[in-house]
XYZ file of N, CA, C and O in Angstrom:
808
model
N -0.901 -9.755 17.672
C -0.607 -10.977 18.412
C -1.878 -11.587 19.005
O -1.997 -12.799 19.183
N -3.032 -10.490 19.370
C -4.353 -11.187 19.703
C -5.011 -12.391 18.873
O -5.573 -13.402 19.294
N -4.728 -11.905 17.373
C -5.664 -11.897 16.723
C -5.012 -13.823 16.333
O -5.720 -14.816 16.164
N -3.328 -13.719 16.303
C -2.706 -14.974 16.181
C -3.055 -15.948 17.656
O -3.194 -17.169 17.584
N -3.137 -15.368 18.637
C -3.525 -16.825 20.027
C -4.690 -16.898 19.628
O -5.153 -18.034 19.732
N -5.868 -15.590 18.899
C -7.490 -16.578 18.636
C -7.644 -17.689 17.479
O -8.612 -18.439 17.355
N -6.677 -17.657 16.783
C -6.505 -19.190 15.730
C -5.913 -19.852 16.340
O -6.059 -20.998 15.915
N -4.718 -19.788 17.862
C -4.531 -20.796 17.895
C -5.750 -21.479 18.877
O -6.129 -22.642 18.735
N -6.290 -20.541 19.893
C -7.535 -20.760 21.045
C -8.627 -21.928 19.425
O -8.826 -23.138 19.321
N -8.887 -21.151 18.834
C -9.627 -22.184 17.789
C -9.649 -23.475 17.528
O -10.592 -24.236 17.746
N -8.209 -23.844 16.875
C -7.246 -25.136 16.959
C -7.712 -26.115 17.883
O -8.273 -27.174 17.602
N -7.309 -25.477 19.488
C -7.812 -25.719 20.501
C -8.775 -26.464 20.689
O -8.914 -27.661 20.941
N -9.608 -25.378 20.493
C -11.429 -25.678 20.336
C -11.660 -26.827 19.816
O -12.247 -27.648 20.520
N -11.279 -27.180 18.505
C -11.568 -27.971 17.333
C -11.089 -29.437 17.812
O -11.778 -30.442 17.632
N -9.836 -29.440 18.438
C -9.479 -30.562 19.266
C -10.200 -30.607 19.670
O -10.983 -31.197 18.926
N -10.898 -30.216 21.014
C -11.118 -30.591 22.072
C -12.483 -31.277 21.689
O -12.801 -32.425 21.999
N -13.435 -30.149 20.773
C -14.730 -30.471 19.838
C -14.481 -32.369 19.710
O -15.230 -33.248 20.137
N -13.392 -32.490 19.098
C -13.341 -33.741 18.089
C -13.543 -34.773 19.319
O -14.491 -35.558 19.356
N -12.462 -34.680 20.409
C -12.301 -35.695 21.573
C -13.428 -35.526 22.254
O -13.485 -36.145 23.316
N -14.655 -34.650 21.862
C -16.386 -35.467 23.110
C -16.062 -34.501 24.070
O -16.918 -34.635 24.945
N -14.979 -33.229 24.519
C -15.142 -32.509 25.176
C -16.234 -31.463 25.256
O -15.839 -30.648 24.422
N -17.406 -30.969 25.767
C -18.502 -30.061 25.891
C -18.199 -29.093 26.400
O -18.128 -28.262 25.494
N -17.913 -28.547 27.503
C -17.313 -26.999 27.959
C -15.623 -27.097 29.288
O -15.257 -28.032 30.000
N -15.177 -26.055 29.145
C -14.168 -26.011 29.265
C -13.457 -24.639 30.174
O -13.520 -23.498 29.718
N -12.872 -24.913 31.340
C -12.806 -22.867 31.703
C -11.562 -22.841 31.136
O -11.011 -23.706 30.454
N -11.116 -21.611 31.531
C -10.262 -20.865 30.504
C -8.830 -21.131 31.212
O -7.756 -20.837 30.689
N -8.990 -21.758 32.535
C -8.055 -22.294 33.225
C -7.473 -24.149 32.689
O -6.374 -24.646 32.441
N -8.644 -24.579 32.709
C -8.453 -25.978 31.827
C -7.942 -26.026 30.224
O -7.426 -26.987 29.654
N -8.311 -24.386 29.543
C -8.051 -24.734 28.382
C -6.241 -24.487 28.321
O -5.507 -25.226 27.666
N -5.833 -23.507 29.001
C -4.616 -23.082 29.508
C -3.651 -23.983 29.704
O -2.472 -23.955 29.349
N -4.557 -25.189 30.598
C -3.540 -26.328 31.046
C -3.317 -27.247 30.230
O -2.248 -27.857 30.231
N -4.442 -27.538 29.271
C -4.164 -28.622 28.434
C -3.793 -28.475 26.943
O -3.983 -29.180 25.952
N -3.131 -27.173 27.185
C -2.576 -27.066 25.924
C -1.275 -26.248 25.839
O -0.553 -25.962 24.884
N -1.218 -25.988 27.056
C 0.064 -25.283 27.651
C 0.159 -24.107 27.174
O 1.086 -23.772 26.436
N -1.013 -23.152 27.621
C -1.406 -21.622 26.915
C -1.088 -20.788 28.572
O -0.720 -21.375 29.589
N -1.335 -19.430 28.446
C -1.125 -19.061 29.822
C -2.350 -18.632 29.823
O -2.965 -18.022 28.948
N -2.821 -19.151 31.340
C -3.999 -19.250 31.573
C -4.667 -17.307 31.969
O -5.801 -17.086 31.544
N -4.118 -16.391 32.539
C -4.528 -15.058 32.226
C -4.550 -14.699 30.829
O -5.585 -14.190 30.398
N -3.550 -14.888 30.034
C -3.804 -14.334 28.730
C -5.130 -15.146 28.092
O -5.970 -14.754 27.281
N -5.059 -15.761 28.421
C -6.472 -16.660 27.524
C -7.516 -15.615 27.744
O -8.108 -14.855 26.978
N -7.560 -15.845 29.215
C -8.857 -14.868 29.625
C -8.909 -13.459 29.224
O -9.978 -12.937 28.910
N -7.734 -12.786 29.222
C -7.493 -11.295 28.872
C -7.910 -11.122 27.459
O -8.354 -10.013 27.161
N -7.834 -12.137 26.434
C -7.886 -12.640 25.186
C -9.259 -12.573 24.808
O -9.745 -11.721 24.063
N -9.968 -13.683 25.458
C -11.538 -13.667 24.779
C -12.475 -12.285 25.767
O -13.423 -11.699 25.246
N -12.124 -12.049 26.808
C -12.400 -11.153 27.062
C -12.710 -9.744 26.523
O -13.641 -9.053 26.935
N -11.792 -9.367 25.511
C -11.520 -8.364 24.817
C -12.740 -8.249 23.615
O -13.204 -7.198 23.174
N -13.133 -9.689 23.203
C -14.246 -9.384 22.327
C -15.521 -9.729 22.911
O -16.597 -9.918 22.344
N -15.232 -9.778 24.109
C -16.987 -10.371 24.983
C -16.835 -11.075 25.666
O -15.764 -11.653 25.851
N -18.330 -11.337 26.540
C -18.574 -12.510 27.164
C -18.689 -13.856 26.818
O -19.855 -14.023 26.460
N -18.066 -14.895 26.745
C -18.543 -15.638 26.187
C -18.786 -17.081 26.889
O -19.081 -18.187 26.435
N -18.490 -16.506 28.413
C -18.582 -18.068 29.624
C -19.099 -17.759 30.244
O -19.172 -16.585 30.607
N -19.696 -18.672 30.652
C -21.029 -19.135 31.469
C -20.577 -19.459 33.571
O -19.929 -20.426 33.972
N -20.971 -18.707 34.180
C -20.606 -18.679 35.401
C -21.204 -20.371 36.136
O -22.354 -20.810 36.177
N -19.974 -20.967 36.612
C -19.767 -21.843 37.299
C -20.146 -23.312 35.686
O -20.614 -24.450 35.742
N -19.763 -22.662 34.778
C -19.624 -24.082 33.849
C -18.328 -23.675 33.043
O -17.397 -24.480 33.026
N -18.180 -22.156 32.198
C -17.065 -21.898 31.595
C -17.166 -21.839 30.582
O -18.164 -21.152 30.365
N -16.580 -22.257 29.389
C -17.246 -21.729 28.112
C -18.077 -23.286 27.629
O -17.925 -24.332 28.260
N -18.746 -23.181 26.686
C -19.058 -24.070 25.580
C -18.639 -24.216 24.704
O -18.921 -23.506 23.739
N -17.600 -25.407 24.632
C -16.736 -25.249 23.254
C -17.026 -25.078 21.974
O -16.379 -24.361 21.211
N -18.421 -26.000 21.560
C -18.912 -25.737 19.995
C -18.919 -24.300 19.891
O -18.201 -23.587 19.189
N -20.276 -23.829 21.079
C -20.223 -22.067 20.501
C -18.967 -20.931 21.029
O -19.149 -19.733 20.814
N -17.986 -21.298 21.567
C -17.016 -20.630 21.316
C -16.051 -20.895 20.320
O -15.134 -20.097 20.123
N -16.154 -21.797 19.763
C -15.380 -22.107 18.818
C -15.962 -21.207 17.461
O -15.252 -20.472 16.775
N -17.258 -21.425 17.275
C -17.916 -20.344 16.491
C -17.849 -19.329 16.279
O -17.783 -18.767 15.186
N -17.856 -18.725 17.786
C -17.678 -17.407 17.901
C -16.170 -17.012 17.478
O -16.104 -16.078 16.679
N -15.012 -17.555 17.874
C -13.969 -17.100 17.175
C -14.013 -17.014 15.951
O -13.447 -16.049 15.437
N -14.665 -17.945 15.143
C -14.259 -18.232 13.628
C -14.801 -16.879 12.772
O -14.339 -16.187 11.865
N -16.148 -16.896 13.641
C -16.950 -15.230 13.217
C -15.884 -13.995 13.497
O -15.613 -13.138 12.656
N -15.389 -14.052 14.690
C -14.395 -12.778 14.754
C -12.982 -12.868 13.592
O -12.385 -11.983 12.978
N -12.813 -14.327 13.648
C -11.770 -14.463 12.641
C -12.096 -14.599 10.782
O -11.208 -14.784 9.949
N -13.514 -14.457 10.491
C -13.633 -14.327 9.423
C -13.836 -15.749 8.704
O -14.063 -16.168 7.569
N -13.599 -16.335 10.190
C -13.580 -18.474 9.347
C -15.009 -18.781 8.909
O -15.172 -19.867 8.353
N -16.267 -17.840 9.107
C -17.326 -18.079 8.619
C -17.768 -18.361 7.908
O -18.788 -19.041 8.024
N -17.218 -17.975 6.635
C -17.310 -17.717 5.106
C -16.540 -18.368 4.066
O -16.083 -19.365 4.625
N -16.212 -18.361 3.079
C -15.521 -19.339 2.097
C -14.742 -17.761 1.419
O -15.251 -16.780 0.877
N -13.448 -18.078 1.732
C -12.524 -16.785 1.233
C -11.941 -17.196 -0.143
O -11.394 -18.281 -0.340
N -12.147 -16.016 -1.281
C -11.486 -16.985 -2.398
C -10.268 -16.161 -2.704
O -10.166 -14.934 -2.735
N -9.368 -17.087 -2.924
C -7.635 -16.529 -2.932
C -6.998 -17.093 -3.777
O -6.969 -18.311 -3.947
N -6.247 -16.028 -4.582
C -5.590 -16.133 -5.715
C -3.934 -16.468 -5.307
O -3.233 -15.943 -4.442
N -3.625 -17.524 -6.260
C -1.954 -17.987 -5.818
C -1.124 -17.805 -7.137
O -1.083 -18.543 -8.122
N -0.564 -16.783 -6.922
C 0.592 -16.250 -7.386
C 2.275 -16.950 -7.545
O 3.230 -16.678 -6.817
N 2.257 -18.123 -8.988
C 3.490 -18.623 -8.871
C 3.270 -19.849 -8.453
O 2.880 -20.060 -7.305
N 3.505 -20.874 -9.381
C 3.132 -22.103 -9.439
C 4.409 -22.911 -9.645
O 4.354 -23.530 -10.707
N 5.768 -23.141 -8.835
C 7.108 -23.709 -8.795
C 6.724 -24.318 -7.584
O 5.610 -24.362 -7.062
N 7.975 -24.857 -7.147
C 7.699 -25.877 -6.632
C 6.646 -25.760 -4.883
O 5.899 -26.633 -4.440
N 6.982 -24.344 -4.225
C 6.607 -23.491 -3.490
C 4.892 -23.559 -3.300
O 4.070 -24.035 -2.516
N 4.940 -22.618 -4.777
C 3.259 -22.411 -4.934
C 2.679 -23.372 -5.043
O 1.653 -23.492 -4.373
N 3.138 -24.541 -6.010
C 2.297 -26.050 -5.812
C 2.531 -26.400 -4.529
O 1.451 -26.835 -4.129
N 3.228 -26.453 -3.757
C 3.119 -27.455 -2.271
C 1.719 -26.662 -1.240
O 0.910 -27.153 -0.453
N 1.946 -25.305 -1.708
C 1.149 -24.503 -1.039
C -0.258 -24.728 -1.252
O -1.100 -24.600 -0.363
N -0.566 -25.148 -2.736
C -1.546 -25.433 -3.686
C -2.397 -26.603 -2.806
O -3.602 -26.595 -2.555
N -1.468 -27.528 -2.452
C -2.011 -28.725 -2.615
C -1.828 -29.049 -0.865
O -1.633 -30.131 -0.311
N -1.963 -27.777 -0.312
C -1.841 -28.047 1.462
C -3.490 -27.698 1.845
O -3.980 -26.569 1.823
N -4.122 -28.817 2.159
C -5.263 -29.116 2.507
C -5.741 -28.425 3.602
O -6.934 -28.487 3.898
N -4.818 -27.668 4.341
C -5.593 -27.141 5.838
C -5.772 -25.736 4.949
O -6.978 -25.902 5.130
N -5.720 -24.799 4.345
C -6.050 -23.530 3.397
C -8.029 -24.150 3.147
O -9.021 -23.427 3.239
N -8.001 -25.359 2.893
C -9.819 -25.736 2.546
C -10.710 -26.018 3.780
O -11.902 -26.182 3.519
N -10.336 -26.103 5.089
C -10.555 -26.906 5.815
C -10.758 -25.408 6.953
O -11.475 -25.462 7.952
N -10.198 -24.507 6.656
C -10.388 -22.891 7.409
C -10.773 -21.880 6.806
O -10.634 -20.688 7.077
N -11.509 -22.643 5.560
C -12.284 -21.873 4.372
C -11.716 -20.672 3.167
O -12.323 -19.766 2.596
N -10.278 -21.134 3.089
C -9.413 -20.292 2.056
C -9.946 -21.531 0.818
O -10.164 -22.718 1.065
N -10.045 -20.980 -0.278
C -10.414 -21.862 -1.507
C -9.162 -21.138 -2.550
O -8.959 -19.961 -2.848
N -8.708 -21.952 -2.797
C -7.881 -20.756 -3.985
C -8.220 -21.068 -5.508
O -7.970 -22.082 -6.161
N -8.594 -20.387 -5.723
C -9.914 -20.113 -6.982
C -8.983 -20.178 -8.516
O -9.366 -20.712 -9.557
N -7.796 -19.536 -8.306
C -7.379 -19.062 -9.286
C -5.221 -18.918 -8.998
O -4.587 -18.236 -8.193
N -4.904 -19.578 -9.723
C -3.014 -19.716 -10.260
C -3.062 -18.950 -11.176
O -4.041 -18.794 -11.906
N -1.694 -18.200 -11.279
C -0.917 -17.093 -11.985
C 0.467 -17.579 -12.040
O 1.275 -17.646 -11.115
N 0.601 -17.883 -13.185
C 2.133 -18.307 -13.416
C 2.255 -17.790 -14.776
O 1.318 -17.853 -15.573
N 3.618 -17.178 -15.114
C 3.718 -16.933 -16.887
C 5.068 -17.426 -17.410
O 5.955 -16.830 -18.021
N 4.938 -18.958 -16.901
C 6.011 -20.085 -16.959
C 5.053 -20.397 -18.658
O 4.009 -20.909 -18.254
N 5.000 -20.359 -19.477
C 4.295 -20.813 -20.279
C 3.999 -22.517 -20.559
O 3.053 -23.029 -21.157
N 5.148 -23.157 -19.909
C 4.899 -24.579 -19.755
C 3.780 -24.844 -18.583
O 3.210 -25.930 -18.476
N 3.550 -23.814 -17.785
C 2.289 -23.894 -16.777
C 1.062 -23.158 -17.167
O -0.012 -23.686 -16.877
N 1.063 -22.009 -17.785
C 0.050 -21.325 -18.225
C -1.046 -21.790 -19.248
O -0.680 -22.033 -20.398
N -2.299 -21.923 -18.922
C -2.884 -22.869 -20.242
C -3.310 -23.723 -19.403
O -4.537 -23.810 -19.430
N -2.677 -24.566 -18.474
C -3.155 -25.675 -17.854
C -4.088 -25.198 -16.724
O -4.476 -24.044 -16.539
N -4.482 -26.693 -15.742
C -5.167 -26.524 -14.185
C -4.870 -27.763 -13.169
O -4.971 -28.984 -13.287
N -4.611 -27.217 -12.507
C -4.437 -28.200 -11.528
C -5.466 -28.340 -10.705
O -5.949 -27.378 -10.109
N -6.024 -29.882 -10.559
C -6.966 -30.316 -9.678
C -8.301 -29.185 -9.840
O -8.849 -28.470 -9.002
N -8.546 -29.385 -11.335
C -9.768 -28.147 -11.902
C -9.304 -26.616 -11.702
O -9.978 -25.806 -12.340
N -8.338 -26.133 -10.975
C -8.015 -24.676 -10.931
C -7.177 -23.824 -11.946
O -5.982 -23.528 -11.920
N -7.989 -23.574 -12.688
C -6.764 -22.720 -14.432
C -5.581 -22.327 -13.898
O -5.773 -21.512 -12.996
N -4.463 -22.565 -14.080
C -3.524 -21.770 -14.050
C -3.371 -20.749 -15.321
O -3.379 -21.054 -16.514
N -3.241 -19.561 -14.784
C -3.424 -18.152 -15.874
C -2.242 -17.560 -15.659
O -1.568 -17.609 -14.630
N -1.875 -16.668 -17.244
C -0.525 -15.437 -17.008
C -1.357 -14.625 -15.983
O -2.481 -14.703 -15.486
N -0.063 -13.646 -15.883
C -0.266 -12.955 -14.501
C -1.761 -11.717 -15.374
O -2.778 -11.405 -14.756
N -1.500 -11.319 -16.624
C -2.150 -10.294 -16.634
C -3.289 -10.489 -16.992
O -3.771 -9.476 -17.498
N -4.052 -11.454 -16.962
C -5.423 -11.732 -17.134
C -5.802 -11.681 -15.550
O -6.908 -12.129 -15.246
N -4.945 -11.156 -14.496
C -5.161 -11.170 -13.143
C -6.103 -10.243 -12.594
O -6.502 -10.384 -11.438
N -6.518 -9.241 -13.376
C -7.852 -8.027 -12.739
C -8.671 -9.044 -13.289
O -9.116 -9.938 -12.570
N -8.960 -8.972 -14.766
C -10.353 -9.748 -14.970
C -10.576 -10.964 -14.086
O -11.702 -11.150 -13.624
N -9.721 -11.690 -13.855
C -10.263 -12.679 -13.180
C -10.333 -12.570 -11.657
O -10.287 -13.640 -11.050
N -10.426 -11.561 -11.018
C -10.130 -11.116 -9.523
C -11.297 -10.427 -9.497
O -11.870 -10.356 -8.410
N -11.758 -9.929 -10.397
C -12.942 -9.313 -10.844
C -14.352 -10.712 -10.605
O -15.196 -10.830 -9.716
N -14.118 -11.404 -11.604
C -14.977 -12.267 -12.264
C -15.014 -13.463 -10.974
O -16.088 -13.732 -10.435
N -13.805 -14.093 -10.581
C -14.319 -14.979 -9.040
C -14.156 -14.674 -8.215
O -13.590 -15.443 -7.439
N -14.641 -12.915 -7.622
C -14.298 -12.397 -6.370
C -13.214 -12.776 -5.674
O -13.369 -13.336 -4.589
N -12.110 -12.563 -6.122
C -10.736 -12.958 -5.523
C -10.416 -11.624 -4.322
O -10.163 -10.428 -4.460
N -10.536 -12.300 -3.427
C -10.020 -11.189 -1.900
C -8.751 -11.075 -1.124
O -8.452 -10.138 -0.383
N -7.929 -12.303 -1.421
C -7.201 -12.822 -1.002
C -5.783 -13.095 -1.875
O -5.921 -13.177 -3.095
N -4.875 -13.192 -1.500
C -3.468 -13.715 -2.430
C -2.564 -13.905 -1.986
O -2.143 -13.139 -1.118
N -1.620 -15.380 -2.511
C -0.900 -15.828 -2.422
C 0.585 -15.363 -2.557
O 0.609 -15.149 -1.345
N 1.485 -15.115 -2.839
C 2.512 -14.539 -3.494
C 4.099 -16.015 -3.148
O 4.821 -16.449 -2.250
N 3.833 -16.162 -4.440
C 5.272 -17.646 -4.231
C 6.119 -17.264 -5.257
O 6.580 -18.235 -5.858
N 6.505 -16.114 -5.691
C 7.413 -15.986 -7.014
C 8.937 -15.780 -6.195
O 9.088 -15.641 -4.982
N 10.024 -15.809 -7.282
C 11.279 -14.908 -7.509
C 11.037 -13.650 -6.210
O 9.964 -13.109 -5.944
N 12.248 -13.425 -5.601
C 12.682 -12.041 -5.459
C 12.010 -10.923 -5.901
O 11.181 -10.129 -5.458
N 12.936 -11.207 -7.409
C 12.811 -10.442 -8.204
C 11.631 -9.952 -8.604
O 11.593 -8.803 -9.043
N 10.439 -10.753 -8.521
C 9.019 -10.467 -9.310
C 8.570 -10.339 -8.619
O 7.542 -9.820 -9.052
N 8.412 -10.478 -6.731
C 7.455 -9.786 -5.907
C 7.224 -9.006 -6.295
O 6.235 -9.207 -7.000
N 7.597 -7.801 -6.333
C 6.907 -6.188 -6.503
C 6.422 -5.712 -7.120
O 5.689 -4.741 -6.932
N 6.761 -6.427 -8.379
C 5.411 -6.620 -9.240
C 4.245 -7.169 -9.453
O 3.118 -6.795 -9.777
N 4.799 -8.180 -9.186
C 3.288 -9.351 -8.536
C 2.140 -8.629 -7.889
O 0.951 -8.498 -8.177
N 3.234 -8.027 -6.504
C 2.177 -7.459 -5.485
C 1.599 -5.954 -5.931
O 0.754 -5.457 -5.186
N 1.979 -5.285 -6.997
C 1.686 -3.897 -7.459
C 0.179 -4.679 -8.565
O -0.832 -3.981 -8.637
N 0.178 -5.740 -9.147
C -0.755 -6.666 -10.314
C -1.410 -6.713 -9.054
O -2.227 -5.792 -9.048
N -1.444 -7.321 -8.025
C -2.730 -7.921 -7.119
C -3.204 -6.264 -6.606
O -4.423 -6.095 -6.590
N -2.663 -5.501 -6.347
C -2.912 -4.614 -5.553
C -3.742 -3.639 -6.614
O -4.696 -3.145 -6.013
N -3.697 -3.299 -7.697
C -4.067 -2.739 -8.373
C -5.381 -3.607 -9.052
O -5.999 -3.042 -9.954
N -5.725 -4.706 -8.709
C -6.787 -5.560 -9.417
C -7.884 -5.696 -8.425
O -8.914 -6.351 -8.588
N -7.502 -4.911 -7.238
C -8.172 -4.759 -5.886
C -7.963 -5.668 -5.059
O -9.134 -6.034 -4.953
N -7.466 -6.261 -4.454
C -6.593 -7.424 -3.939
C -5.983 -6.476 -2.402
O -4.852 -5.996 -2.466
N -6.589 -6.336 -1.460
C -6.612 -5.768 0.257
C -5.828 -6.670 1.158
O -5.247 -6.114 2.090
N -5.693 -8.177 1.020
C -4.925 -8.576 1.865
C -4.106 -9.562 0.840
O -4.624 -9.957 -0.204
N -2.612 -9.962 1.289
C -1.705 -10.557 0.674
C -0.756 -11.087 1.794
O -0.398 -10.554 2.844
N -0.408 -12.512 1.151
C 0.457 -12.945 2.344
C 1.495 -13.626 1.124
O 1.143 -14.155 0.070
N 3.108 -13.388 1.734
C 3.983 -13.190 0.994
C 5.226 -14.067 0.984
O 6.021 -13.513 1.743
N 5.600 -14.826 0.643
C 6.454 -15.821 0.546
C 7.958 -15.667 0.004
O 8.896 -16.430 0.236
N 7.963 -14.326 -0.886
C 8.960 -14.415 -1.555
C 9.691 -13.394 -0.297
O 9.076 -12.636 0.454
N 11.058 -13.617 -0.331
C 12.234 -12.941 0.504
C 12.012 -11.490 -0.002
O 11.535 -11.342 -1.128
N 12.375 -10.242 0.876
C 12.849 -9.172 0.506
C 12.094 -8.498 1.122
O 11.644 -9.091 2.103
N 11.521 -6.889 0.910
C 11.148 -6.300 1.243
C 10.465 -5.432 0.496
O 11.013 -4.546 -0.160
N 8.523 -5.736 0.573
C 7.760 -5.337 -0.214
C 7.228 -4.072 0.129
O 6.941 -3.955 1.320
N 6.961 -2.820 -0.803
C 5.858 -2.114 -0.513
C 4.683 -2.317 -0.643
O 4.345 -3.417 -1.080
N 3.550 -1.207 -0.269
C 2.229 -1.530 -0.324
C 1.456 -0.977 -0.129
O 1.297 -1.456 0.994
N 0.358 0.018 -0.236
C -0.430 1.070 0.282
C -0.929 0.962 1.707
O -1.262 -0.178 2.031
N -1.057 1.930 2.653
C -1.481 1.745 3.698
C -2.762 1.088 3.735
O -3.136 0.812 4.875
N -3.637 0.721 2.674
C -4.846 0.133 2.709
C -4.814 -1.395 2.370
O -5.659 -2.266 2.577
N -3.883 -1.437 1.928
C -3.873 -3.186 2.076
C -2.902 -3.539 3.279
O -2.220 -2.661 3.808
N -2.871 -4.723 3.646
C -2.844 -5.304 4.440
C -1.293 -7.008 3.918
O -1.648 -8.138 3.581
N -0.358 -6.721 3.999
C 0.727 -7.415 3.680
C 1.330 -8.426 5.136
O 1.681 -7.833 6.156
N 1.373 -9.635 5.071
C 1.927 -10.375 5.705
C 3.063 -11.134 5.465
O 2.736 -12.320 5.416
N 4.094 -10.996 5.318
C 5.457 -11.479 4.674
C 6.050 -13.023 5.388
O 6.759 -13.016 6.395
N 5.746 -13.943 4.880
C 6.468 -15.144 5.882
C 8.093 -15.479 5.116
O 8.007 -16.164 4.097
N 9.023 -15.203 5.384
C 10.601 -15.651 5.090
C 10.639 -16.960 5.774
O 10.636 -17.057 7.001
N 10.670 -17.819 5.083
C 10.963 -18.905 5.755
C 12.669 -19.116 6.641
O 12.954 -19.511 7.771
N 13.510 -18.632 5.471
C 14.787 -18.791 6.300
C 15.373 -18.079 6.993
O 16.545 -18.280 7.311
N 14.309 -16.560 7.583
C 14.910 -16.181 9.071
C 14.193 -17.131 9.948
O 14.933 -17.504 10.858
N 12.869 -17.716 10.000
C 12.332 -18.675 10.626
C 13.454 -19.372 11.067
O 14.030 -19.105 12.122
N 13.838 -20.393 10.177
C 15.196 -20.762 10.738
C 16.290 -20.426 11.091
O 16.793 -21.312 11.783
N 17.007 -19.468 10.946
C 17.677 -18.549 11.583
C 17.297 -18.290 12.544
O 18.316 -18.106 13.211
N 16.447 -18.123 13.173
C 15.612 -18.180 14.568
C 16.500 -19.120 15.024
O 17.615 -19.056 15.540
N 15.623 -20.168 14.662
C 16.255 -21.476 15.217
C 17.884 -22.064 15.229
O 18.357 -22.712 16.163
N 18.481 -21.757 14.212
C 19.939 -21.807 14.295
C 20.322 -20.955 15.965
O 21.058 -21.542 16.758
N 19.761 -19.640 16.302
C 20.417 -18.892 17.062
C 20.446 -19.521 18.392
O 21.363 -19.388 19.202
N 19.068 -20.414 18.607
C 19.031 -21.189 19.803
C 19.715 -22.111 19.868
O 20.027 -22.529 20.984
N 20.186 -22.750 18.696
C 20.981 -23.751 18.501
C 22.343 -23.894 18.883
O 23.007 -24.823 19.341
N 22.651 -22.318 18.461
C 24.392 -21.983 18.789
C 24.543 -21.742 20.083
O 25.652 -21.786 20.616
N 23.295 -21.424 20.815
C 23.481 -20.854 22.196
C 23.720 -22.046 23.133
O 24.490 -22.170 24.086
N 22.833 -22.885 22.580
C 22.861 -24.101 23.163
C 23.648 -24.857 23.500
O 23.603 -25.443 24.581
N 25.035 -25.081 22.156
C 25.858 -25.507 21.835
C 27.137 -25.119 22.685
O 28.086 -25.886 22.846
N 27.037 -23.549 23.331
C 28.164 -22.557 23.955
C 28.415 -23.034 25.161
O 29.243 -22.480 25.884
């Protein structure tokens, strides 16, 4: 949960960067974004010092400094798994370039998709997936298939050396304790939200 308020503290940052704001305490950043103002502090605290007594932080270089703890330093290249309607929307969502995810490389074995590229990116069958995870340092992966074909999907990425994966399809994946699996279900998300809904309603 740390590691999710320092992307959003980032966000933050990046606003505030854009609007001509220069430094900021951890009480102001709290208020104007409706964060709680101890956890903020308990938050950056944990990886250092990073404010300045009687000014507070500096937003450019704290904003930096998160991106370094968060890995936003670098240009991550990530492979997307499943090119329907899902994986293309995902494809073509501009904030993945903009926080330095590049996705290098599509896996679909739709054969009406395979062969092609979208916006210069090959879409490939799944099993040309080591060599090419190999060949454009792919670190990263997508997963937008079927149910049914997660577990295979994710056994192809995992075995092609593929450490972190974030997961789209419903169900319930395995995975070696050495990689690193993030599962988003969209429709308990909403189910979430239905539950507040009904309560609301009572």
């Amino acid at each position: 949960m740390t590691v999710r308020r320092l992307s959003v503290y980032t966000r933050c940052l990046q606003q505030l960067e854009e609007d001509g704001v220069k430094t900021i305490s951890s009480r102001e950043l709290a208020e104007r974004f409706s964060l709680q103002w101890a956890q903020v502090r308990k938050d950056l605290a944990y990886f250092g010092e990073f404010g300045v007594r009687g000014i507070g932080y500096y937003v450019s270089g704290l904003k930096a400094e998160l991106q370094r703890i968060l890995g936003l330093d670098r240009e991550w290249q990530v492979a997307l798994v499943g090119f329907g309607n899902l994986g293309s929307a995902l494809f073509h969502y501009k904030g993945f370039g903009r926080q330095g995810f590049r996705i290098a490389a599509v896996f679909d074995d739709d054969p009406a998709k395979a062969g092609r590229s979208a916006d210069g990116v090959p879409i490939l069958p799944l099993r040309e997936l080591p060599r090419e995870a190999k060949a454009r340092n792919l670190q990263l992966a997508i997963v937008a298939v079927p149910a049914e074909s997660a577990q295979h999907v994710t056994e192809t990425l995992v075995a092609a050396g593929i450490k972190a994966i974030l997961n789209f399809a419903p169900g319930r994946i395995r995975v070696p304790k050495d990689v690193r699996l993030k599962g988003v279900d969209l429709s308990i998300e909403l189910e979430t939200l239905s539950f507040y809904l009904a309560r609301g309603a009572r």
